[in-house]
XYZ file of C-alpha atoms in Angstrom:
426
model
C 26.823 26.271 -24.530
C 25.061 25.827 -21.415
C 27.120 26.854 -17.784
C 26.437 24.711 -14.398
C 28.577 24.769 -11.541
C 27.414 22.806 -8.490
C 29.788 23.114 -5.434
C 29.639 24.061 -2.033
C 27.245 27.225 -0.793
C 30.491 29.098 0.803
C 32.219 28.856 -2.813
C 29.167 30.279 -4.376
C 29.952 33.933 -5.334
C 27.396 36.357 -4.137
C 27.561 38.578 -7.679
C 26.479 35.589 -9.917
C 26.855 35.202 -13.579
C 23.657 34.648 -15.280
C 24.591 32.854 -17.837
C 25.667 30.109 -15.293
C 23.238 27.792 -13.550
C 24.461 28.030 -9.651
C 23.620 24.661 -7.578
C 24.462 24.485 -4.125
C 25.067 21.125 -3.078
C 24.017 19.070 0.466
C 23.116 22.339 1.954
C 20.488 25.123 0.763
C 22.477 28.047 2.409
C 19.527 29.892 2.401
C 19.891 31.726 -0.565
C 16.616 32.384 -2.880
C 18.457 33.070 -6.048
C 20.677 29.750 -5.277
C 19.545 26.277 -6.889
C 19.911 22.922 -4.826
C 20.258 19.418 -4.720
C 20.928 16.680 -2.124
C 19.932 18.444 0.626
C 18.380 15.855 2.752
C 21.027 13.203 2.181
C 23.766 14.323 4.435
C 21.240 13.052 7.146
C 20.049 10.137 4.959
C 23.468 8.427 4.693
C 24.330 9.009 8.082
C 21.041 7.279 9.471
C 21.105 4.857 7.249
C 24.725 3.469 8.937
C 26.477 4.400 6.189
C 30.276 5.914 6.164
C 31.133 5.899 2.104
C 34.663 5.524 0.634
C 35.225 8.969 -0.809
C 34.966 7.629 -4.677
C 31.717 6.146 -4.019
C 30.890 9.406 -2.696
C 32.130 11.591 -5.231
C 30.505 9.561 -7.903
C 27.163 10.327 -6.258
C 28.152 14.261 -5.993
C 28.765 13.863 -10.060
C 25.461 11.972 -10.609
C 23.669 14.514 -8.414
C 25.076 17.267 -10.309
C 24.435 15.574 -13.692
C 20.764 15.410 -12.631
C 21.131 18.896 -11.628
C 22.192 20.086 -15.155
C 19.956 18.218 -16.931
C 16.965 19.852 -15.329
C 18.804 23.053 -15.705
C 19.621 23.661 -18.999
C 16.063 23.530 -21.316
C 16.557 21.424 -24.858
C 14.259 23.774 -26.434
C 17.153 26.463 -26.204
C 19.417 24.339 -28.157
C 20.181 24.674 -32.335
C 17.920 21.823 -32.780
C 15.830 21.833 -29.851
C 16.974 18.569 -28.400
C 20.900 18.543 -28.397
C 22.326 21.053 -25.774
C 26.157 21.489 -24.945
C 26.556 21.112 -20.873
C 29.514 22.587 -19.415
C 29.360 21.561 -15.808
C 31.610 21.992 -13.239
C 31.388 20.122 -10.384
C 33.375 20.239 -6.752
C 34.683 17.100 -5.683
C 36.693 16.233 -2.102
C 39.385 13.915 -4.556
C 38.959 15.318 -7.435
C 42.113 13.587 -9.312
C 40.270 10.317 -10.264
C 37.602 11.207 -12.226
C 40.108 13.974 -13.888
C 41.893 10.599 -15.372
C 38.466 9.103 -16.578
C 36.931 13.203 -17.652
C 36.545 11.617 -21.290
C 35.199 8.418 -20.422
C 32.875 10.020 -17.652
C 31.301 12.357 -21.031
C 31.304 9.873 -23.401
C 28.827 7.520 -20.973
C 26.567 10.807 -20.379
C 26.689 11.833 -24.063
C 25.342 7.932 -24.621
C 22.796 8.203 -21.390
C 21.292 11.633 -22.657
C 22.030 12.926 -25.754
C 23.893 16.297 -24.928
C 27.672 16.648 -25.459
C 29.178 17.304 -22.198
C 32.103 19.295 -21.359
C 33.198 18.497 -17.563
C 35.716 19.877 -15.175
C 36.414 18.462 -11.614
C 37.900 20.830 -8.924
C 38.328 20.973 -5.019
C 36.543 21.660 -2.814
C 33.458 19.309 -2.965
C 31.926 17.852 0.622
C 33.503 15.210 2.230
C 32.223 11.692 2.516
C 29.947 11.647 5.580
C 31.231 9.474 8.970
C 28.396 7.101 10.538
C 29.421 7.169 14.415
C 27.158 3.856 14.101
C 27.977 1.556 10.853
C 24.712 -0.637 10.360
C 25.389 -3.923 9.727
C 23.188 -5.197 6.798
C 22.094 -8.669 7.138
C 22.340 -8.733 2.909
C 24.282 -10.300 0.599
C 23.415 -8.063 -2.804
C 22.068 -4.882 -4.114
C 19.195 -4.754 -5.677
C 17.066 -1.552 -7.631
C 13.926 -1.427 -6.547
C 11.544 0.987 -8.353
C 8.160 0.000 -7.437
C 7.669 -1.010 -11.393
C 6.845 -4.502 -12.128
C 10.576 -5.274 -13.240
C 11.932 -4.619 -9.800
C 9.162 -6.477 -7.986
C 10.369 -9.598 -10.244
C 13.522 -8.694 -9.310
C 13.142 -9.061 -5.371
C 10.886 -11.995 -5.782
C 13.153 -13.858 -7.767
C 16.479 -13.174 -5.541
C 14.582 -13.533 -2.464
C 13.226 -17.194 -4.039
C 16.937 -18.160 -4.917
C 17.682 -17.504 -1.087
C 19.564 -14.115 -1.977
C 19.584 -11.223 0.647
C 18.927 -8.687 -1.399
C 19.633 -4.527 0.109
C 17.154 -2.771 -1.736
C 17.916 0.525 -3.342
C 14.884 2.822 -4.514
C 15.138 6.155 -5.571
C 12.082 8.692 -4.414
C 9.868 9.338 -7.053
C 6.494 10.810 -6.245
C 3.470 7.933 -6.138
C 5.838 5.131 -5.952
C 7.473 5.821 -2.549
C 4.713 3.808 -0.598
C 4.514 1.252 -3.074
C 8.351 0.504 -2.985
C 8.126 -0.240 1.190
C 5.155 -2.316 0.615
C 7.491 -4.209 -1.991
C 10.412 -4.395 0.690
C 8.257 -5.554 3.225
C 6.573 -8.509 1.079
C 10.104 -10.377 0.780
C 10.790 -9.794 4.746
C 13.413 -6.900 2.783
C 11.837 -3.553 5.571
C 15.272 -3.717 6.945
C 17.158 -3.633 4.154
C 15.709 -0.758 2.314
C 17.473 2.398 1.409
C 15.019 5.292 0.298
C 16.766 8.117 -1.066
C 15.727 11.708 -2.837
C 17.900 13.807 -5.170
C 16.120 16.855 -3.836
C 16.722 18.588 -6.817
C 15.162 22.320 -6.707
C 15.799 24.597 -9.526
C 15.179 28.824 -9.203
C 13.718 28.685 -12.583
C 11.476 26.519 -15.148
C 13.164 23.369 -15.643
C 13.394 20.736 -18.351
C 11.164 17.592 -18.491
C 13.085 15.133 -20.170
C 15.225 14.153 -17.775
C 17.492 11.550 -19.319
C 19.530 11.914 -16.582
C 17.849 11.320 -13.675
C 18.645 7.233 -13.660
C 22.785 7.574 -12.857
C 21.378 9.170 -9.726
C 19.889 5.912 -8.703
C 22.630 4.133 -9.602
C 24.934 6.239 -7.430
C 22.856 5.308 -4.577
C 23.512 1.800 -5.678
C 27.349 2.041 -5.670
C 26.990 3.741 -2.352
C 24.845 0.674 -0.634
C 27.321 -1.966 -2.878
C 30.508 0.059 -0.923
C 28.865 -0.671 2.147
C 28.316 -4.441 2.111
C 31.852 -4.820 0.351
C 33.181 -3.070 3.821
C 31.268 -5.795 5.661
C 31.422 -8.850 3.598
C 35.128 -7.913 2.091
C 34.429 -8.725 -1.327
C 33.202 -6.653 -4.445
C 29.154 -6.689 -4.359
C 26.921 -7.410 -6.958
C 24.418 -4.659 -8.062
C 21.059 -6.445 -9.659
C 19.303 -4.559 -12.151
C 15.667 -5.919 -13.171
C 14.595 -4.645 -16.555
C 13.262 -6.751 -18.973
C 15.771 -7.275 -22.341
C 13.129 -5.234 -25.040
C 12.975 -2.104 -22.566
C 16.510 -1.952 -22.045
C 17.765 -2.239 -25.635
C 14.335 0.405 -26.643
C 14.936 -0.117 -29.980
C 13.719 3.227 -31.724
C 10.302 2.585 -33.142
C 11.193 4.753 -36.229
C 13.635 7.108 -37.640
C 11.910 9.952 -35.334
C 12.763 7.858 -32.548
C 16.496 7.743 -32.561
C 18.947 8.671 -30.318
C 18.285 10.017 -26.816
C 14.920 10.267 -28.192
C 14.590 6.753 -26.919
C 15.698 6.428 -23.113
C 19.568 4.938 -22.342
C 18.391 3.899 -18.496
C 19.733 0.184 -18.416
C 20.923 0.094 -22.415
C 23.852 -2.682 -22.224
C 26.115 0.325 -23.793
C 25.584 3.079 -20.934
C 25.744 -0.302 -18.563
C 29.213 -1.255 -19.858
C 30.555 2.525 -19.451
C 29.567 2.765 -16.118
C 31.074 -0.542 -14.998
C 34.392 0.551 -16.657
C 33.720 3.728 -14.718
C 33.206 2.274 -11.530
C 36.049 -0.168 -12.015
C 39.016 2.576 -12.912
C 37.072 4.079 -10.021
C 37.918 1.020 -7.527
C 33.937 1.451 -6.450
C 33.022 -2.370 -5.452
C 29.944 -2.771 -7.564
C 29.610 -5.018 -10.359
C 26.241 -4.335 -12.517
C 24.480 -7.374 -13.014
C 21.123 -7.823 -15.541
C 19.294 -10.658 -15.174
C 16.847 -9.896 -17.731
C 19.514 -9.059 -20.164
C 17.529 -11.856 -22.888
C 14.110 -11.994 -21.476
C 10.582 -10.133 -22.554
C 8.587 -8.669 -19.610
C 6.099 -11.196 -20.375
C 8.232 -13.963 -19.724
C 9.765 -12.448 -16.642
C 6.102 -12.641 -15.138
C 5.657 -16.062 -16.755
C 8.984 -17.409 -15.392
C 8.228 -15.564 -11.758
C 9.638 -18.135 -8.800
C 7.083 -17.026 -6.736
C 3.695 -16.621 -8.603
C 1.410 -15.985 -5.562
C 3.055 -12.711 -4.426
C 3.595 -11.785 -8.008
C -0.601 -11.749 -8.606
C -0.719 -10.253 -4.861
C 1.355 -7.374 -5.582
C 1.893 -6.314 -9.490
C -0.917 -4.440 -10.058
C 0.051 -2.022 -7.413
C 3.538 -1.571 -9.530
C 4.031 1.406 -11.750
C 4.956 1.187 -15.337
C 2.907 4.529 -16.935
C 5.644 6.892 -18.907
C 3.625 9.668 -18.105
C 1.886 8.972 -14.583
C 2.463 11.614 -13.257
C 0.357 13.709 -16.043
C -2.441 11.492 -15.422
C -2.921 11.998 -11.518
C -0.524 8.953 -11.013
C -2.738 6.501 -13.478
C -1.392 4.469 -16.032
C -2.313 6.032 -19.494
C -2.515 3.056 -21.307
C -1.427 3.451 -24.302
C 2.374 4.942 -23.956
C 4.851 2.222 -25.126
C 5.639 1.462 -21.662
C 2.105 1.133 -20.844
C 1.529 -1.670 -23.666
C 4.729 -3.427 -22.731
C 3.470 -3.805 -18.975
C -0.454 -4.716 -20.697
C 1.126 -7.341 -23.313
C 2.914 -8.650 -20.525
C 0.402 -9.518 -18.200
C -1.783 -11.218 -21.401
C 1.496 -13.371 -22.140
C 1.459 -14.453 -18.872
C -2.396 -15.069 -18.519
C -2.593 -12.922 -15.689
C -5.374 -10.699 -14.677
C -4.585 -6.172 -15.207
C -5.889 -5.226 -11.975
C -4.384 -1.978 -12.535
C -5.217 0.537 -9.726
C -8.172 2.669 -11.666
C -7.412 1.094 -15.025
C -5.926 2.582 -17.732
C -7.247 6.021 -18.837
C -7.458 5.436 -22.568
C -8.417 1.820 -22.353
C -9.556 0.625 -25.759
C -6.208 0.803 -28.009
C -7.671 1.601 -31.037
C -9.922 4.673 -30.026
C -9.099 7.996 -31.383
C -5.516 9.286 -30.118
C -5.488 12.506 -28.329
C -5.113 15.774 -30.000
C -1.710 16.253 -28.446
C 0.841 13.712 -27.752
C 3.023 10.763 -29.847
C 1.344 8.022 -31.603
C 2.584 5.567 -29.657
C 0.074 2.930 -30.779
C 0.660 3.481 -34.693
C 4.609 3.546 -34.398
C 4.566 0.604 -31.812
C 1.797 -1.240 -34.736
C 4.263 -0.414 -37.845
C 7.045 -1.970 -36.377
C 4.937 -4.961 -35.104
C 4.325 -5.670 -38.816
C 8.201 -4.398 -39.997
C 9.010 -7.452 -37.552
C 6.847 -9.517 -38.515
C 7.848 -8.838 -42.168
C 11.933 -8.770 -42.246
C 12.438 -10.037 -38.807
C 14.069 -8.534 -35.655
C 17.125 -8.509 -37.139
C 16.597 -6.001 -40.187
C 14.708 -4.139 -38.221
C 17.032 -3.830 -35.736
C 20.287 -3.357 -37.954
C 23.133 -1.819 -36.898
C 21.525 -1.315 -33.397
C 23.514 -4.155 -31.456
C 26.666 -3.222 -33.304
C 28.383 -3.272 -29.737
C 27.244 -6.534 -28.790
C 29.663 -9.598 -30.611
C 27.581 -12.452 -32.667
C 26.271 -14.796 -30.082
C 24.443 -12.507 -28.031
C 23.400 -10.305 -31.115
C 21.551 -13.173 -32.068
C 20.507 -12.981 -28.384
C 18.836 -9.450 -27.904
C 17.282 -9.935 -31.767
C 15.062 -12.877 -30.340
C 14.368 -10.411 -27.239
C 13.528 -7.882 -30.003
C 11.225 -10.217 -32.156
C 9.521 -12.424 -29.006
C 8.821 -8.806 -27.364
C 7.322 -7.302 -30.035
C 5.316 -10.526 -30.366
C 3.742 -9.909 -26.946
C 3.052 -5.896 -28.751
C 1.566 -7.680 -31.366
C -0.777 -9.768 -29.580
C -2.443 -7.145 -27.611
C -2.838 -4.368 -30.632
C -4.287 -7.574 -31.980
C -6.598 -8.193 -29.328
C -7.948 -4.659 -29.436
C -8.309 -4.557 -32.724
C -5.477 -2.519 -33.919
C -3.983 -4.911 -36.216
């Protein structure tokens, strides 16, 4: 078992324990040997108008410290190198609540990431931050905006239906400019929160990070708890992901698990709504792409000429970052975003292009075989259908919309088909 305790700098002890991982959270104390995390958002919230109810608040000091842990604690420590057992402790200012909901609260992180959590709530966590000057948000939704081609959909298509949409976007490193730009194209510059979890660990951390997404959702509840103060009425949160991403069926029996990301899975979505409901946090989780393919999503786009104006600047690439923020090319991601924009006859101007182009050139020496798993189940569909291949995987989901995210399955992996086809692949 794994120790994290992420609290306030003046609770810290100065003899620490070193089998614990020590964050200090909102404020860096100065402290070398200390980790951190939210330090910048204190001043964030406060000029961005916001004063937060104290469980929106508190949810985002538990998703903060969830990110925390899971950079913390390395899966390559654990019995089978994946699974770890968390035991984090995190300071709250109302603790009580999410004491009631501790098993519900591990049971939606155990789904989102893999790792079986063991959580414990106590005083002394910072207060919810005061605004002297609440901004008044000419908006009438939240909205996630990521700067990847799902979210620029997303604000198109809201911004179309006449929808005011406050954006949300969550600071990742090559995508901050492109998320403004995104704001800005649907008149949204006003209505754009950017925030950082400032996470900064003392040691080597892990790079999975299957828990970095409730972090952007707590930002989310935090913007939907603002409008519901103005408008007076619960707020809906819009999240754009296309239906085959968000169910990320596992490609093969290698792939199960939190092997295959949890982000927007309808599962982890339906815990955190219960979560934010026993909570009383005004947000209602909304997915509009719940039965579509990202190919149809660009198809379907209400407003085409910003669409081929602005999605090749959008950011898809599962490992970006590796690449000196270029798309690979051929990470499933990658050939989701390439198959979409041949569904939709549109041209890949991809900033750069793709560094491994041609699909079916030699793999590298290192790395998954994206392309071969993501061709076997192209012909496993094709085959048995979406719905052997998928058994047992929408279990949660009753009949009619099983039958729903099966032809999301089998038209998405259509698209997959189409382009291995195209490069010769298949």
């Amino acid at each position: 078992m794994s120790g994290v305790i992420c609290t306030g700098i003046n609770l810290i002890p100065q003899t620490l324990n070193p089998d614990i991982d020590y964050f200090s959270m909102y404020r860096s104390g100065g402290r070398a040997d200390i980790s951190t995390v939210g330090t910048a958002l204190l001043k964030k919230v406060l000029r961005s108008g916001l004063s937060p109810n104290t469980e929106a608040w508190d949810f985002l000091t538990l998703a903060l410290a969830v990110n925390a842990a899971d950079l913390a604690v390395i899966r390559a420590t654990s019995a089978d190198g994946w699974t770890r057992t968390i035991d984090l402790q995190v300071a709250l200012f109302n603790p009580a609540p999410f004491r009631q909901l501790r098993k519900e609260i591990a049971e939606a992180l155990r789904f989102l990431t893999g790792d079986f959590w063991q959580l414990d709530f106590v005083t002394g966590g910072e207060p919810p931050p005061r605004s002297t000057v609440i901004k008044t948000y000419n908006a009438d939704c939240v909205s996630l905006l990521s700067g990847g081609l799902d979210s620029l959909v997303g604000a198109l298509d809201l911004t179309a239906a006449g929808h005011r949409p406050l954006f949300v976007s969550q600071i990742a490193k090559g995508d901050s400019a492109t998320q403004g730009r995104y704001a800005h194209s649907v008149e949204g510059a006003d209505r754009h929160i950017q925030w950082n979890h400032n996470v900064k660990v003392v040691h080597p951390t892990e790079r999975s990070t299957r828990g970095r997404s409730i972090v952007f959702f707590a930002f989310a509840a935090l913007a939907a708890d603002a409008l519901a103060q103005q408008l007076g009425s619960r707020t809906t949160v819009y999240v754009p992901e296309n239906g085959l991403i968000s169910l990320n069926i596992p490609l093969n029996a290698g792939r199960t698990g939190s092997l295959s990301t949890k982000t927007t899975h309808p599962v982890f979505m339906m815990r955190l709504q219960a979560i934010w409901d026993a909570l009383s946090i005004p947000a209602l989780l909304d997915r509009p792409y719940a039965y579509r393919t990202k190919g149809e999503m660009l198809l379907e786009c209400r407003d085409q000429p910003n669409l081929l104006l602005l999605a090749p600047a959008s950011t898809s690439c599962g490992r970006f970052s590796k690449y000196g923020y270029r798309h690979c090319g051929r990470c499933v991601p990658c050939m989701v975003r390439r198959a979409s924009f041949m569904h939709a006859g549109m041209p890949d101007n991809s900033p750069k292009g793709y560094v491994f182009d041609n699909l079916s050139q030699r793999r590298p020496a290192t790395g998954a075989d994206d392309i071969g798993a993501v061709a076997r189940a192209v012909l496993g569909i094709q085959t048995g259908g979406a719905a052997a291949f998928s058994a047992g995987q929408f279990a949660f989901a009753p009949p009619n919309e099983r039958r729903l995210f099966e032809g999301v399955v089998q038209r998405g992996f259509a698209e997959l088909g189409d382009l291995l086809l195209s490069h010769g692949v298949l």
